[in-house]
PDB file of C-alpha atoms in Angstrom:
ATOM      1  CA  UNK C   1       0.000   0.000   0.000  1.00 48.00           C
ATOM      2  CA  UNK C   2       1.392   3.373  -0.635  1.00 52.00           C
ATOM      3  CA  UNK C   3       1.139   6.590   0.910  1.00 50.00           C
ATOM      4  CA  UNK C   4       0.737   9.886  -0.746  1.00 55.00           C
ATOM      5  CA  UNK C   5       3.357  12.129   0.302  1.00 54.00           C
ATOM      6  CA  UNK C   6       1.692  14.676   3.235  1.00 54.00           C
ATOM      7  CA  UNK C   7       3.373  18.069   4.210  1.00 55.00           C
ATOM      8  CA  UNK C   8       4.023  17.768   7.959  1.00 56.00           C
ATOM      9  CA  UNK C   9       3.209  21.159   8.401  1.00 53.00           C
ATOM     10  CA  UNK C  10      -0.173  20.639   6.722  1.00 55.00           C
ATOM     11  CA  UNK C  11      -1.945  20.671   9.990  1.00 59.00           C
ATOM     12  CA  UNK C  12      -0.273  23.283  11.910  1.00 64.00           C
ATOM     13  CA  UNK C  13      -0.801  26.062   9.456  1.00 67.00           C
ATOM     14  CA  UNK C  14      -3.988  26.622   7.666  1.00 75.00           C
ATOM     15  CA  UNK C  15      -3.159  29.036   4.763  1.00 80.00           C
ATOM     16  CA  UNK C  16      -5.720  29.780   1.659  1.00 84.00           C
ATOM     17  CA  UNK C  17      -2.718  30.785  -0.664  1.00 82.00           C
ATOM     18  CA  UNK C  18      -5.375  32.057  -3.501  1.00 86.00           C
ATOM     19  CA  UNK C  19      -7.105  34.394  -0.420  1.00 88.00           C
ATOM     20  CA  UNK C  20      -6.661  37.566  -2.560  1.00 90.00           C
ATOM     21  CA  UNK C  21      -5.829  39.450   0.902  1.00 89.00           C
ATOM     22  CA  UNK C  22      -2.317  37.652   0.961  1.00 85.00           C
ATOM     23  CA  UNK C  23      -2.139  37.755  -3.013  1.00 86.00           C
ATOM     24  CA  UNK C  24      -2.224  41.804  -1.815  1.00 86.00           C
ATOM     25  CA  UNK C  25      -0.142  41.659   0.970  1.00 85.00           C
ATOM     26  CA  UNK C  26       2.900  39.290  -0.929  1.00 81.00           C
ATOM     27  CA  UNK C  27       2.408  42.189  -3.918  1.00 81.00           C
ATOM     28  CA  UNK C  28       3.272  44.885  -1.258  1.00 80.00           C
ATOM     29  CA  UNK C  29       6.023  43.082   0.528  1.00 79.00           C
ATOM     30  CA  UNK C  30       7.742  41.764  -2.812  1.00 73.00           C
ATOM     31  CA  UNK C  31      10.093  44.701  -3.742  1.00 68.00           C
ATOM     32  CA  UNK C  32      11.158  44.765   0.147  1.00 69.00           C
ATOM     33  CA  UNK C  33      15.008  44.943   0.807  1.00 60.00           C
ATOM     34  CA  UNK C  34      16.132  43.230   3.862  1.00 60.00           C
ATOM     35  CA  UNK C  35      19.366  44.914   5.608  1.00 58.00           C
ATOM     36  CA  UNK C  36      20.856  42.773   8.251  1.00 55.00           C
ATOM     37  CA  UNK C  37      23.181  45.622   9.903  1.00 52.00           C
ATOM     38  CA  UNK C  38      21.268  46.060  12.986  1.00 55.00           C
ATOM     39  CA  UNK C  39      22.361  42.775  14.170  1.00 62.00           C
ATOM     40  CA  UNK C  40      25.884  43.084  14.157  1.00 65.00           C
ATOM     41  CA  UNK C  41      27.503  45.699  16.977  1.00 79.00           C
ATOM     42  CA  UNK C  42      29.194  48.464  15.179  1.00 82.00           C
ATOM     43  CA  UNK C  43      32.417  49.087  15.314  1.00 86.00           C
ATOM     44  CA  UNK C  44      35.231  52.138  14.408  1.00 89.00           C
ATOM     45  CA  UNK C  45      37.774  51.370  11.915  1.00 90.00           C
ATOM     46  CA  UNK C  46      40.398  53.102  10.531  1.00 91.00           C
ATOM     47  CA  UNK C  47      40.852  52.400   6.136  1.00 93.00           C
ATOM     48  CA  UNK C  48      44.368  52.525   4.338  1.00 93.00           C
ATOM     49  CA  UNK C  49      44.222  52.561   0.234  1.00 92.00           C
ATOM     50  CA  UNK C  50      45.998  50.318  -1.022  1.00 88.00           C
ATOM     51  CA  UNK C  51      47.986  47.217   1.099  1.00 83.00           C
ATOM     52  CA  UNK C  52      50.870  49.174   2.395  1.00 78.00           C
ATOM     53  CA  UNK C  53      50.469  50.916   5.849  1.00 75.00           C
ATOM     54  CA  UNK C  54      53.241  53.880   6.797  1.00 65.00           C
ATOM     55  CA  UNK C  55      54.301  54.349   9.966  1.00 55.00           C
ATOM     56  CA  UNK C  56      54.377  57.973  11.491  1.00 47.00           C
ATOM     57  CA  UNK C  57      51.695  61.126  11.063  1.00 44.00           C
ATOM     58  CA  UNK C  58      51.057  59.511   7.404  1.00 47.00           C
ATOM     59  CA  UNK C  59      49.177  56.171   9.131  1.00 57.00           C
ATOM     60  CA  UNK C  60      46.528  57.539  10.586  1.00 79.00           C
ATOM     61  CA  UNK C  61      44.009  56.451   7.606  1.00 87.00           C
ATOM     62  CA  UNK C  62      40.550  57.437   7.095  1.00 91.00           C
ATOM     63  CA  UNK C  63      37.559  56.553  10.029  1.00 93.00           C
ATOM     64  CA  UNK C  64      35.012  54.349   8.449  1.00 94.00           C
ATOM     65  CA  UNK C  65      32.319  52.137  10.817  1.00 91.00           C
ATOM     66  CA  UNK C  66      32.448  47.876  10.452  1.00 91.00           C
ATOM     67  CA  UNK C  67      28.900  47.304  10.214  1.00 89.00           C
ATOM     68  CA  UNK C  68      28.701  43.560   9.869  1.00 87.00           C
ATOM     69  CA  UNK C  69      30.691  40.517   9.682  1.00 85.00           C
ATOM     70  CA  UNK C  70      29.646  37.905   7.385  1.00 83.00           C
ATOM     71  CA  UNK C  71      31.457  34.909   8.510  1.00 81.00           C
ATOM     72  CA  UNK C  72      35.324  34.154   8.136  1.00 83.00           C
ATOM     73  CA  UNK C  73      37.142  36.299   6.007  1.00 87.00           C
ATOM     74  CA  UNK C  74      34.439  38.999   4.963  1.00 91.00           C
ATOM     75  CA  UNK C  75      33.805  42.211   6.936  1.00 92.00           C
ATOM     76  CA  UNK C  76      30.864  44.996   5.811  1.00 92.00           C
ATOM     77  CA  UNK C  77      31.979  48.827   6.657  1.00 94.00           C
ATOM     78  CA  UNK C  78      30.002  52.269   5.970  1.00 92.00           C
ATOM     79  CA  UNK C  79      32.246  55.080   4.179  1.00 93.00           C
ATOM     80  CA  UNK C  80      31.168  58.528   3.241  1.00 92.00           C
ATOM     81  CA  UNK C  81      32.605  57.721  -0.252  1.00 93.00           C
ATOM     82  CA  UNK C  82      32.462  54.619  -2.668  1.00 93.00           C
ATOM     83  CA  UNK C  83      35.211  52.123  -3.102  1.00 96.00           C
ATOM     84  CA  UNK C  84      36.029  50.029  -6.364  1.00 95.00           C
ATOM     85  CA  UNK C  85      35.545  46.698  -6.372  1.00 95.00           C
ATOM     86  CA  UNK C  86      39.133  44.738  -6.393  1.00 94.00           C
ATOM     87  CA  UNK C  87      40.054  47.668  -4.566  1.00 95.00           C
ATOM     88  CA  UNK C  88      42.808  46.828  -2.450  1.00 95.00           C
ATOM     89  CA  UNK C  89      42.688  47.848   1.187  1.00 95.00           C
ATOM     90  CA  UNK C  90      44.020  47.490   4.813  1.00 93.00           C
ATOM     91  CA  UNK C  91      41.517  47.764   7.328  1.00 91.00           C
ATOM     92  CA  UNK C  92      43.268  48.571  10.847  1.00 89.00           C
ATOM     93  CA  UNK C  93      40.560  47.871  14.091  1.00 82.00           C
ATOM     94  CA  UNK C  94      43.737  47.798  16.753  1.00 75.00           C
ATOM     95  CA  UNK C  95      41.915  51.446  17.534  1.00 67.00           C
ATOM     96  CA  UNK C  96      41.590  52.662  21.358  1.00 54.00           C
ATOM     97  CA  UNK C  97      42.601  49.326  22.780  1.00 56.00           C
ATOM     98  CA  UNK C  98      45.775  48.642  21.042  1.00 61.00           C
ATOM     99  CA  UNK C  99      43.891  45.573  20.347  1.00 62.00           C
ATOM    100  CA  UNK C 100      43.282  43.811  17.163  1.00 66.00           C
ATOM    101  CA  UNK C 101      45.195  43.644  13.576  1.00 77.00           C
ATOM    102  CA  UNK C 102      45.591  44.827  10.203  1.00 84.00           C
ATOM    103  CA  UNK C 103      43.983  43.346   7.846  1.00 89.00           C
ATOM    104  CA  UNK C 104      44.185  43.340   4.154  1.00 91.00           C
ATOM    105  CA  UNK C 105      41.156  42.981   1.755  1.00 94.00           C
ATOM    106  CA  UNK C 106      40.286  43.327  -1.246  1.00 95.00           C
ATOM    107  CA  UNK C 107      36.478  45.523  -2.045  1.00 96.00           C
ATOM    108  CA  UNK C 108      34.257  42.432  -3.257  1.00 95.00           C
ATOM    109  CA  UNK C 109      31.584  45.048  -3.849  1.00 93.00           C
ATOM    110  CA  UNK C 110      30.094  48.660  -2.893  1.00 94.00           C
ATOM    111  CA  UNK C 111      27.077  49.930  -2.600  1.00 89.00           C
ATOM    112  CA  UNK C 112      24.946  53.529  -1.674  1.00 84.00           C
ATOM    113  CA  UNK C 113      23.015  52.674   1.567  1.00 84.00           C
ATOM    114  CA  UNK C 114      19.697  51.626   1.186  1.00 78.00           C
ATOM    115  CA  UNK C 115      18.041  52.458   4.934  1.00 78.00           C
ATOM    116  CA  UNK C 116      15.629  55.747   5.558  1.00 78.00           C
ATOM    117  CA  UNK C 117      18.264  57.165   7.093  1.00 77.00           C
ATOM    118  CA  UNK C 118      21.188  56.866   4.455  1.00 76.00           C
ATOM    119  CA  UNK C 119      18.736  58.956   1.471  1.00 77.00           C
ATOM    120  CA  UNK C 120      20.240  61.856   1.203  1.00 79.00           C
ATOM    121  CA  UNK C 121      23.631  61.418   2.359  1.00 83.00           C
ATOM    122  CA  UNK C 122      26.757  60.398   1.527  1.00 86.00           C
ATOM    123  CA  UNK C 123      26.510  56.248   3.093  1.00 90.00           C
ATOM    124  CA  UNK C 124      28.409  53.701   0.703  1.00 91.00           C
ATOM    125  CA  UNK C 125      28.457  50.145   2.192  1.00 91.00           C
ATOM    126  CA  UNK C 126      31.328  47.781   1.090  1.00 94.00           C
ATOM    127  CA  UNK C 127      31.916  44.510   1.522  1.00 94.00           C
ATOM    128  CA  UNK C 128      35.280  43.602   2.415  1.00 95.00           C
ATOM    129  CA  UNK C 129      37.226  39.601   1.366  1.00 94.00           C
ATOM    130  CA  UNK C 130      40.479  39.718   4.192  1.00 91.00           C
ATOM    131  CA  UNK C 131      43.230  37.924   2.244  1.00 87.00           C
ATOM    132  CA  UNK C 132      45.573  38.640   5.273  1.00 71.00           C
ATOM    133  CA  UNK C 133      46.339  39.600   8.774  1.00 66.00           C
ATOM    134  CA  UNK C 134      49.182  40.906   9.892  1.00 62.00           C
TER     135      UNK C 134
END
């Protein structure tokens, strides 16, 4: 005897997937961009162009924000400016503490920001592949 396949989930949720209220509500929500930075503690940073850090009053580099971490090797950061993907950069987060490492990257890609609060101003996110630590 054979059984017809049954979605276990069949009998905890009771949806009418023709109901033309959630045909209206999926139109509405469809175009929807999800940004995931509000679960990541942010962070200052300090960006170097290029994969060659100088010591003295020229190593100071430019503030930008880490704003996410995608899992080993990638890092997301906020910049008032754009970066180039293949970009090559050194990302130092040893501020205040002393703490931490340089890390060299390469831009994977850049982006304007997309929340309420970036229209208007100058937010460029960037994601970030480390190659290196140092």
């Amino acid at each position: 005897m054979t059984h017809p396949f049954k979605d276990p989930t069949s009998s905890l949720v009771d949806v009418d997937w023709d109901d033309p209220r959630l045909q209206d509500l999926l139109q509405k929500i469809e175009g929807l961009r999800l940004d995931s930075r509000g679960t990541f503690k942010a962070g200052p940073a300090r960006l170097h162009l290029g994969l060659h850090v100088k010591s003295g009053a020229d190593s100071s580099g430019i503030p930008v924000t880490v704003v996410g971490d995608c899992g080993p090797g990638c890092l997301v950061i906020k910049t008032d400016f754009a970066l180039q993907p293949g970009e090559p950069v050194t990302l130092d987060r040893r501020l205040a503490t002393g703490v931490g490492r340089l890390l060299q990257c390469d831009v994977e890609r850049c982006q304007s920001g997309s929340r309420a609060e970036d229209q208007g101003q100058r937010v460029f996110i960037s994601w970030l592949r480390v190659h290196r630590t140092r």
